[in-house]
Coordinates of C-alpha atoms in Angstrom, one line a residue:
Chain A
X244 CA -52.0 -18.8 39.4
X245 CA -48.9 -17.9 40.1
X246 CA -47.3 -20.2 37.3
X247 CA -49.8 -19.3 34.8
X248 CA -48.8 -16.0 35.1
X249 CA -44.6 -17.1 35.0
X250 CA -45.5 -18.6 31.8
X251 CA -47.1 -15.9 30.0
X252 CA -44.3 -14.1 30.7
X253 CA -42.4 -16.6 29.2
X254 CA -44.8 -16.4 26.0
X255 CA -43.4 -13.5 24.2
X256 CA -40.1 -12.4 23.5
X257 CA -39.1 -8.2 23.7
X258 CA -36.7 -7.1 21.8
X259 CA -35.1 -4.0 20.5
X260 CA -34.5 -2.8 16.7
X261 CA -32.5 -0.6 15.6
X262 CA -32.2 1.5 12.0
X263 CA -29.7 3.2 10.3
X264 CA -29.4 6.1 7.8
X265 CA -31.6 5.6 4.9
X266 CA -33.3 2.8 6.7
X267 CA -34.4 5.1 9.6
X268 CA -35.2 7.8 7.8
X269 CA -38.0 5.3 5.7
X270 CA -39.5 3.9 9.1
X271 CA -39.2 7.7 10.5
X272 CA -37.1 6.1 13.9
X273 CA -33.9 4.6 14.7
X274 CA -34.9 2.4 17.7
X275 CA -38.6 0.1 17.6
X276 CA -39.2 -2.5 20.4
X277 CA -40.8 -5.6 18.9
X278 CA -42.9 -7.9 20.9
X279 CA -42.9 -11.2 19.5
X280 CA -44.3 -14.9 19.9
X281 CA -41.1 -17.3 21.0
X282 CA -39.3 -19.1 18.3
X283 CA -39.6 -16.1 16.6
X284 CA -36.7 -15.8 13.6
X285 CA -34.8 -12.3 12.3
X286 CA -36.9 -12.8 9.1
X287 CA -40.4 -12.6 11.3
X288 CA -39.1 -9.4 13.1
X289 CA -38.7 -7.9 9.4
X290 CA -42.2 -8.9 9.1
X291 CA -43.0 -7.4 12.1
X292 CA -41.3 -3.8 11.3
X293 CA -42.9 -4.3 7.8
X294 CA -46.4 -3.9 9.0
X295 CA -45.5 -0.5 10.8
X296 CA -45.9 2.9 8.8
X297 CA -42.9 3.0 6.4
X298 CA -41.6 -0.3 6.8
X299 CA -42.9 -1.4 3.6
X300 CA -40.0 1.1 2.1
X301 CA -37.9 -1.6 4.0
X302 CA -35.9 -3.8 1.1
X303 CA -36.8 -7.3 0.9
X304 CA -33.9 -8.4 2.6
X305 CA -31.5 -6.1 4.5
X306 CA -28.2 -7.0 6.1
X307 CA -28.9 -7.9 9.8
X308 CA -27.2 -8.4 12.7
X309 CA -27.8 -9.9 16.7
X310 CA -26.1 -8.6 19.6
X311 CA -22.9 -7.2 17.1
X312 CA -22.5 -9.8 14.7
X313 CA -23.6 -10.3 11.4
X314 CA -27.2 -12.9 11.5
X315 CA -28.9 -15.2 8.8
X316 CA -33.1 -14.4 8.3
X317 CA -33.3 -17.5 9.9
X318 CA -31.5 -17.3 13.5
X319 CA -34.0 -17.3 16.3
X320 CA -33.9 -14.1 18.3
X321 CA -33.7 -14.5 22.4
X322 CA -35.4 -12.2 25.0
X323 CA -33.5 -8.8 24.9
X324 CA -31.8 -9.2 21.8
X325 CA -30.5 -6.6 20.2
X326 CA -31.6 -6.4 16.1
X327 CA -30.1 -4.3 13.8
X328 CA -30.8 -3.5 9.9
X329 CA -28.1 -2.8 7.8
X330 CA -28.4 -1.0 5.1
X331 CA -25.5 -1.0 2.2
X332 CA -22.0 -0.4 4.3
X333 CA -20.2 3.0 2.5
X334 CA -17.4 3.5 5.0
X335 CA -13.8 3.2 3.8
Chain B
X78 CA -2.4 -4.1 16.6
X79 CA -5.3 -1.4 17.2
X80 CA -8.4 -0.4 15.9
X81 CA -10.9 2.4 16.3
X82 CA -13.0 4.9 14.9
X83 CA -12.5 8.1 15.8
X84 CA -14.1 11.7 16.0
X85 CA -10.9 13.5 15.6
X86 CA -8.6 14.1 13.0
X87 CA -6.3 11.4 12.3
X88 CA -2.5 11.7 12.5
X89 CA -0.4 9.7 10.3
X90 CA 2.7 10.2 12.0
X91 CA 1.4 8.8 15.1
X92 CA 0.0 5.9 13.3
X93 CA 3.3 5.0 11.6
X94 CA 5.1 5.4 15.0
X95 CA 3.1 2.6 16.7
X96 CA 3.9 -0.2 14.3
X97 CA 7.8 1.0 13.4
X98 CA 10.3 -1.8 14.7
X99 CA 13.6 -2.9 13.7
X100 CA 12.1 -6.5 12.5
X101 CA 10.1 -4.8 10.0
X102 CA 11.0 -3.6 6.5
X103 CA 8.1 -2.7 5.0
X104 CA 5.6 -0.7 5.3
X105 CA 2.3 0.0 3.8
X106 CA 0.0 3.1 4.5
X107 CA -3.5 3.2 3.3
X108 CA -5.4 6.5 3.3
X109 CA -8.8 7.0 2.4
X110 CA -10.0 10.7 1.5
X111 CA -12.7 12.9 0.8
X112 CA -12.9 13.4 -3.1
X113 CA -14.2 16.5 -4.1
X114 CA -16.4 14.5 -7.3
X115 CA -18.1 11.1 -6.6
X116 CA -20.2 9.7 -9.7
X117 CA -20.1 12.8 -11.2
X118 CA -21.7 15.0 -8.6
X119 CA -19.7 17.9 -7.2
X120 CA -19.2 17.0 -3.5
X121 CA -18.6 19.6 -0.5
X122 CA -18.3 17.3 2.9
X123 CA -19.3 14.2 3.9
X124 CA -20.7 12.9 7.4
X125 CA -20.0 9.2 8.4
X126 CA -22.4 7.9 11.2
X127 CA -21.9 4.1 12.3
X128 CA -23.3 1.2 14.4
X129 CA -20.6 1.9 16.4
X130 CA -20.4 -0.9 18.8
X131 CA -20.7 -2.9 15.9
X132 CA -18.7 -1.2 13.9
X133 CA -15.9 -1.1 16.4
X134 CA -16.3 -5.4 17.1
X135 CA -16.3 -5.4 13.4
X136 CA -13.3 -3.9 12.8
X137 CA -11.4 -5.8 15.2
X138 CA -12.8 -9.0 13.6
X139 CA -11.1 -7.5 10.5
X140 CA -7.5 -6.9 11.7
X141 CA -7.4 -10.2 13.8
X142 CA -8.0 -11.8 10.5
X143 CA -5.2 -9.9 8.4
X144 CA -3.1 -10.4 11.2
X145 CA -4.1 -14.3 10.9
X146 CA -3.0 -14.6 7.2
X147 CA 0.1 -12.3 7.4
X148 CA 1.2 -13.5 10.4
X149 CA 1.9 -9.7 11.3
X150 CA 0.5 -7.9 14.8
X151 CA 1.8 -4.7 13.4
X152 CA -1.4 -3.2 12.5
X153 CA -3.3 -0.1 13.3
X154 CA -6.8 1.1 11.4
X155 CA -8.6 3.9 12.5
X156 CA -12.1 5.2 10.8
X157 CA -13.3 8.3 11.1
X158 CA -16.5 9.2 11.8
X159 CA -18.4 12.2 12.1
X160 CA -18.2 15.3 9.3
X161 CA -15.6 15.8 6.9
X162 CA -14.3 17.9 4.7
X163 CA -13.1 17.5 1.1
X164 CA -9.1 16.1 1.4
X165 CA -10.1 15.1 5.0
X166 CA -8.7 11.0 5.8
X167 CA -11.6 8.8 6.3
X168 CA -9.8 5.6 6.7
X169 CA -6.2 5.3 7.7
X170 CA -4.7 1.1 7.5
X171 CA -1.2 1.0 8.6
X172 CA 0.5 -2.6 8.4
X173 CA 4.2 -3.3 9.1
X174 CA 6.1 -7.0 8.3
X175 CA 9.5 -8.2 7.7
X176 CA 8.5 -8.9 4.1
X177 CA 6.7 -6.5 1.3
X178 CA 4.3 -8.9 -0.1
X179 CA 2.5 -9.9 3.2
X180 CA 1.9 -6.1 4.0
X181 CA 0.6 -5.4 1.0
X182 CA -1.7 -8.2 1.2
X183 CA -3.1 -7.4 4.7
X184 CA -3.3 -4.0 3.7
X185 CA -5.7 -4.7 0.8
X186 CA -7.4 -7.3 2.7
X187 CA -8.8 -4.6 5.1
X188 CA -9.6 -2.1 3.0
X189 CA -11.6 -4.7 0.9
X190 CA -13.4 -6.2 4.4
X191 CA -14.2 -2.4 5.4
X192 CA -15.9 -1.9 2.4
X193 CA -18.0 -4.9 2.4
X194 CA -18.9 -5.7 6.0
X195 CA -18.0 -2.6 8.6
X196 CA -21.8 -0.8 9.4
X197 CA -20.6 2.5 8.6
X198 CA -22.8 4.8 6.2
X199 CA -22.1 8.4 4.3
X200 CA -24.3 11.3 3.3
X201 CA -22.4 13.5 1.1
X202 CA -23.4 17.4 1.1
X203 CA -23.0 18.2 -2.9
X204 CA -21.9 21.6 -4.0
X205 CA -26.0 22.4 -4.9
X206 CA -26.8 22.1 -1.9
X207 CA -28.2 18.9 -1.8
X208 CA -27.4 15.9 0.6
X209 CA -27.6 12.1 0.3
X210 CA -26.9 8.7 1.9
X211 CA -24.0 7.2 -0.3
X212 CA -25.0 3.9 -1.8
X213 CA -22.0 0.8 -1.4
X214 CA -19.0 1.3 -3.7
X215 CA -20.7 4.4 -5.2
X216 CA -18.3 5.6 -2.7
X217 CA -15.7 7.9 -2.7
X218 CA -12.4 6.1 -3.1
X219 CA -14.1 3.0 -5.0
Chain C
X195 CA 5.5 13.1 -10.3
X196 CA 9.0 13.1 -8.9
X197 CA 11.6 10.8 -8.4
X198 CA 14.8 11.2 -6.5
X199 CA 17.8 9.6 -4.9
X200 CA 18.5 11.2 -1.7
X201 CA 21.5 11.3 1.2
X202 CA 19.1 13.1 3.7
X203 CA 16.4 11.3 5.9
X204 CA 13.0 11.0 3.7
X205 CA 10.1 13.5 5.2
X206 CA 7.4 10.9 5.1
X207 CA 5.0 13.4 5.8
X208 CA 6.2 16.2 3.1
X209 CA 6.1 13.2 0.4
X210 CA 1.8 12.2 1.4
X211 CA 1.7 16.2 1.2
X212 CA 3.1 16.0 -2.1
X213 CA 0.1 13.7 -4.1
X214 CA -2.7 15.2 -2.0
X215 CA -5.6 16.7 -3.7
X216 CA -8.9 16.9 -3.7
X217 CA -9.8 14.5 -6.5
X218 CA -8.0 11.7 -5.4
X219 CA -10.2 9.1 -2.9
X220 CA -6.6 6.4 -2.2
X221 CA -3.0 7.1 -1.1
X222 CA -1.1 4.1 -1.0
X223 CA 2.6 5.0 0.8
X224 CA 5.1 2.1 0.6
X225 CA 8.4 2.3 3.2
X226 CA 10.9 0.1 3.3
X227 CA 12.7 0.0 6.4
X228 CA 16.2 -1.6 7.4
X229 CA 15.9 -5.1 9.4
X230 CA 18.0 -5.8 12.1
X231 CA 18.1 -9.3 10.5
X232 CA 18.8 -9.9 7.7
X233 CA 19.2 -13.9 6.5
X234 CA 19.8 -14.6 10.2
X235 CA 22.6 -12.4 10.9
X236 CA 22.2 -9.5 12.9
X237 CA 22.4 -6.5 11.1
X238 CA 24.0 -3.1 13.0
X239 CA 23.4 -0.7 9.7
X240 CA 23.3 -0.7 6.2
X241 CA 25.4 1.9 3.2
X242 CA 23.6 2.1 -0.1
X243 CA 25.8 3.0 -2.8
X244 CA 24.4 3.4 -7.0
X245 CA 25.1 4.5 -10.0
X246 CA 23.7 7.3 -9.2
X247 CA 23.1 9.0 -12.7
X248 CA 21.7 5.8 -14.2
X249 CA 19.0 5.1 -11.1
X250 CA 17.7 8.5 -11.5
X251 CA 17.4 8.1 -14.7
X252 CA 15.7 3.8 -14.0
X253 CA 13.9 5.6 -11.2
X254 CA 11.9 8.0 -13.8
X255 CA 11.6 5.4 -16.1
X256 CA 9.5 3.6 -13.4
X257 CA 7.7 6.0 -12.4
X258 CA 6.4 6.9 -16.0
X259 CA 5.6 3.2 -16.6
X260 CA 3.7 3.2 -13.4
X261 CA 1.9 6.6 -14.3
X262 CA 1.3 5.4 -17.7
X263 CA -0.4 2.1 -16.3
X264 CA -2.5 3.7 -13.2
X265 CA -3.4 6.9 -15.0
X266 CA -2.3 9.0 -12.1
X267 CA 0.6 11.5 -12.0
X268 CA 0.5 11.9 -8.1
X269 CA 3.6 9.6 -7.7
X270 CA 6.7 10.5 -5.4
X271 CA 9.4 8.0 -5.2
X272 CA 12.7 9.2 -3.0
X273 CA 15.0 6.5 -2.8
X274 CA 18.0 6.9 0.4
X275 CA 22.0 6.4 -0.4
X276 CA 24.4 6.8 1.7
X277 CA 24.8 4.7 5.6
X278 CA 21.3 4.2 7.4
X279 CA 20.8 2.6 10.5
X280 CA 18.1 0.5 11.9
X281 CA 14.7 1.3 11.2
X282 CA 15.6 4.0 8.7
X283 CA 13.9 4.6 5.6
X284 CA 15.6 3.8 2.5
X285 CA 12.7 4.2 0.3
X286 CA 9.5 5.9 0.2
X287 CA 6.9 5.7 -2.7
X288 CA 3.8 7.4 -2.4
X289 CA 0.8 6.8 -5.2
X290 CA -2.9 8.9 -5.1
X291 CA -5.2 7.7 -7.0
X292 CA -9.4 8.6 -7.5
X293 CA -9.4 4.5 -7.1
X294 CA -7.8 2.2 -4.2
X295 CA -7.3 -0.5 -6.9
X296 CA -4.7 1.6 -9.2
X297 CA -2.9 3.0 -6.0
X298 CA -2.6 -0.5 -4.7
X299 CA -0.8 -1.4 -8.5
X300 CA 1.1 1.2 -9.1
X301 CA 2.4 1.0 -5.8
X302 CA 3.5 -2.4 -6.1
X303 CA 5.1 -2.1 -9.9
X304 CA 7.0 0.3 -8.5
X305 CA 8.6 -1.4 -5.8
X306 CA 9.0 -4.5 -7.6
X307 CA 10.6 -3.1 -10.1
X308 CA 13.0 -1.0 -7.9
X309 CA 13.8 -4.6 -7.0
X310 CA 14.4 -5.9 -10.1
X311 CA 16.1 -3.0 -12.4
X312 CA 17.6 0.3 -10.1
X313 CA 21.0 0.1 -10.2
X314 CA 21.4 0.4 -6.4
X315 CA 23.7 -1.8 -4.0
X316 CA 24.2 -2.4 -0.1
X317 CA 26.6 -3.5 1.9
X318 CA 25.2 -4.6 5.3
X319 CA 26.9 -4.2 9.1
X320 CA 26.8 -6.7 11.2
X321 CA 26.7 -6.9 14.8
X322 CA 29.9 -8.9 14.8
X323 CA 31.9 -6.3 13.0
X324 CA 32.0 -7.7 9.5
X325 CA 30.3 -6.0 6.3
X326 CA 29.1 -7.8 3.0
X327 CA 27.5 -6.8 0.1
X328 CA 24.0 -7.8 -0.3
X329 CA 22.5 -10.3 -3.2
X330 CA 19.6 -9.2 -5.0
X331 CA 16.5 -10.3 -2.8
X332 CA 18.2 -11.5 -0.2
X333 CA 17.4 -8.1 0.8
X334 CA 15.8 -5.9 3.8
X335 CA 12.6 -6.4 3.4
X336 CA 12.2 -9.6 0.7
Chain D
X79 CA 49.4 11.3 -45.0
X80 CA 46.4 13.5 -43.2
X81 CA 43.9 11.7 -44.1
X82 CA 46.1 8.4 -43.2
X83 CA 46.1 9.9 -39.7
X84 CA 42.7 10.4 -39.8
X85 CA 42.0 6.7 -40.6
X86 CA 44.0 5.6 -37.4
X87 CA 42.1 7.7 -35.6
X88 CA 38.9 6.2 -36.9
X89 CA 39.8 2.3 -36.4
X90 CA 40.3 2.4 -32.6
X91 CA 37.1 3.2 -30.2
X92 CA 37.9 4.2 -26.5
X93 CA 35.3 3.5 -24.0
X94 CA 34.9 3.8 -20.6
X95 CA 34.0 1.2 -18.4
X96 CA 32.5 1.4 -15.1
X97 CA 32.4 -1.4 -12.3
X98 CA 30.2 -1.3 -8.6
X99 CA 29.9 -2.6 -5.4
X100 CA 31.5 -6.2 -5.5
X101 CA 32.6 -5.9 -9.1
X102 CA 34.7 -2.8 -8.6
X103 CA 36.2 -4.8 -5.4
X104 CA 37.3 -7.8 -7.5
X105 CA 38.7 -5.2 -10.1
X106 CA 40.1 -3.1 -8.0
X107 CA 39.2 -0.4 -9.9
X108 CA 35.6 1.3 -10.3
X109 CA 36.3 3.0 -13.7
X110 CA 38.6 1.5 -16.4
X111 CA 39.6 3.4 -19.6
X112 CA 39.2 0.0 -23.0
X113 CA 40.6 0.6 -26.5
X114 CA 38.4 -1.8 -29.2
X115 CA 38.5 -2.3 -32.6
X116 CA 35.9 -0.8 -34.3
X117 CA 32.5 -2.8 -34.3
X118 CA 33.0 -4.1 -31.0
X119 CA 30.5 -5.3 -28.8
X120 CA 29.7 -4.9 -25.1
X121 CA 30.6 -8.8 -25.0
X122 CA 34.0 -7.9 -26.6
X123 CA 34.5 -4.9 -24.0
X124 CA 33.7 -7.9 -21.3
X125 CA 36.3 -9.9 -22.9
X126 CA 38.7 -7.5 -22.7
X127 CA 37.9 -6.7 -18.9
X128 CA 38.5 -10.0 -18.2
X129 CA 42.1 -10.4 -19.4
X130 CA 43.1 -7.7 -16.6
X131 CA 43.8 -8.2 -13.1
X132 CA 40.8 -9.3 -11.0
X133 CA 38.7 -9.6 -14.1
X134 CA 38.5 -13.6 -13.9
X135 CA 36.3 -13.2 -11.5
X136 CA 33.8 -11.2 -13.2
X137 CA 31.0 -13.2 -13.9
X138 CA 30.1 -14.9 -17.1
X139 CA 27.1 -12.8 -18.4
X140 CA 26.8 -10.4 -15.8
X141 CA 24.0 -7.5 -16.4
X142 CA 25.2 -4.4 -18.6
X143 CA 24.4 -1.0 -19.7
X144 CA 25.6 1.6 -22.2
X145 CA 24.8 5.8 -21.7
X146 CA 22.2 5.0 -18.6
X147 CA 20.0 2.2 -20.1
X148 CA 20.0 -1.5 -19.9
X149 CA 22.0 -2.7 -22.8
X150 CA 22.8 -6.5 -24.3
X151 CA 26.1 -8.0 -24.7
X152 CA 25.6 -8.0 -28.5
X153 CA 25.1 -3.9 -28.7
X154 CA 28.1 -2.7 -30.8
X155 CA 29.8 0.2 -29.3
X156 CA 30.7 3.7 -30.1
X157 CA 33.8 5.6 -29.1
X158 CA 33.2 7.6 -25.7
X159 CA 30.2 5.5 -24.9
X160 CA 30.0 4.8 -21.2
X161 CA 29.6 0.7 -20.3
X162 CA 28.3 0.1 -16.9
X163 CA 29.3 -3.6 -15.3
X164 CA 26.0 -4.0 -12.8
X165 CA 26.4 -6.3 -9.7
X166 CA 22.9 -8.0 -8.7
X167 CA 20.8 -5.2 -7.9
X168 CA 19.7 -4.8 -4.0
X169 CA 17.9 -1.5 -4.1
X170 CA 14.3 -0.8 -2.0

């Protein structure tokens, strides 16, 4: 019983998202937790955010980053990790 | 070698200061400034928000590079960020070396990687009224 | 647009306060410094002497090339004679530009062609009491 | 008899030359006045240097200029004109 329930808690995989100027303004927030399945990729988080009101305004495939540093779609995002869509950089 | 982003005005002296010793003889200055026209539109201020822990690792990632290829540590960049006003420095790259042609390079080589990879973004205020997020190299100093 | 020779220590600031205005998005400042080495010899100070009515006149040549090239006219160039010591400036060239790119170029055509064409010489100091005039290139800041 | 005067005056040019930095050393002078005949060339002026004192050490085809601006050895010169003998440059 006990196990069972240490492995459920092992079954999903929280994690934080965070949105920047025109992107956050679309999806109306600049911070979503995502809860998803384990294994999950960068790309199936952009799914994830996709199916939330104004996330369909999201571009087909932003910059993103993990925990500071620039991320493929396909990197597999761990527990607590942070996400973060990039739109277009315009500093300089 | 130094980098930040700052809230405050940046001051150039200062800047120039921390990289000035007798080994070097040259010295390259990059600004970046508010213009008052950008694609035609009539611009009144800017305001620069940022990932800014990222943007902060970034830019480090950026000088250690230059510094890399030049084989200089005489480097400060500071980015401003925050509201600006038209004239106000945005960016400011300061690289010092023995030898012109390396400082030159690093110099560019910053600039170019701030354009491309540091999360920083712009909404310019335009004359009208109006204000908008700044697409990437519709920018100010293209 | 201005171009001098000079036998005063160059206001860095008063020159970047010079090209600044509000359409310009890039200021590119160049300073070359004097090295205490030199060729491996330790250098104590350094006296520029020229033909001083023929640079001014090479020196606003270049400039007008550079201008010509960029399409900007927010060039200063102030080159130092006289006896500097270490870590002075002995020339300062400032380009703004609406684009990084041109202020980056014009910057760099005007230094390299201070190199190749200003009729400007120096005789270095060195630590162990001797003084030598300098070859082209094998110069401060290379 | 006037106008033989007049000729005389006519077939010689005076220039002045002017020498720098290690050049005016070897000289020993930094301004020398040079009588040419007429047609002569900043090569011929070079010449001319070279027979003086010091001026054997001139170099062969050293860089030169006439009135401020770069000039070649085969410009002809004309009386008053002011020839510049330019050591390697070393400015910036």
């Amino acid at each position: 019983m006990h196990l069972h329930a240490a492995n459920e808690y092992l079954s999903i995989v929280t994690i934080t998202a965070l949105l920047f100027a025109s992107y956050a303004d679309v999806v109306g927030a600049d911070r979503v937790q995502l809860t998803l399945a384990p294994g999950s990729t960068v790309g199936d988080a952009l799914t994830e955010l996709r199916a939330r009101a104004g996330g369909n305004r999201l571009p087909p495939k932003p910059l993103t980053a993990v925990n500071l540093s620039y991320a493929e779609h396909t990197r597999v995002l761990e527990p607590g990790d942070e996400l973060a869509i990039i739109p277009p950089v315009a500093g300089g | 070698m130094r980098s930040a982003l700052a809230r405050d005005p940046i001051d150039v002296s200062s800047l120039l200061a921390e990289v000035s010793q007798h080994g070097n003889g040259a010295t390259v200055l990059f600004l970046g400034t508010v213009r008052d026209v950008n694609q035609g539109r009539a611009v009144s201020g800017i305001e620069y928000t940022a990932y800014e822990e990222m943007a902060e690792s970034e830019l480090e990632r950026i000088v250690c590079e230059a510094a890399a290829q030049s084989g200089t540590t005489d480097i400060v960049v500071v980015h401003r960020i925050g509201t600006l006003g038209l004239g106000d420095v945005s960016v400011a790259i300061v690289v010092a070396h023995p030898h012109r042609a390396q400082a030159y390079d690093a110099s560019r080589y910053i600039i170019e990687e701030i354009k491309k990879r540091l999360p920083v973004w712009k909404r310019e205020a335009y004359v009208d009224g109006t204000r908008e997020w700044v697409r990437a190299e519709a920018v100010s100093h293209g």
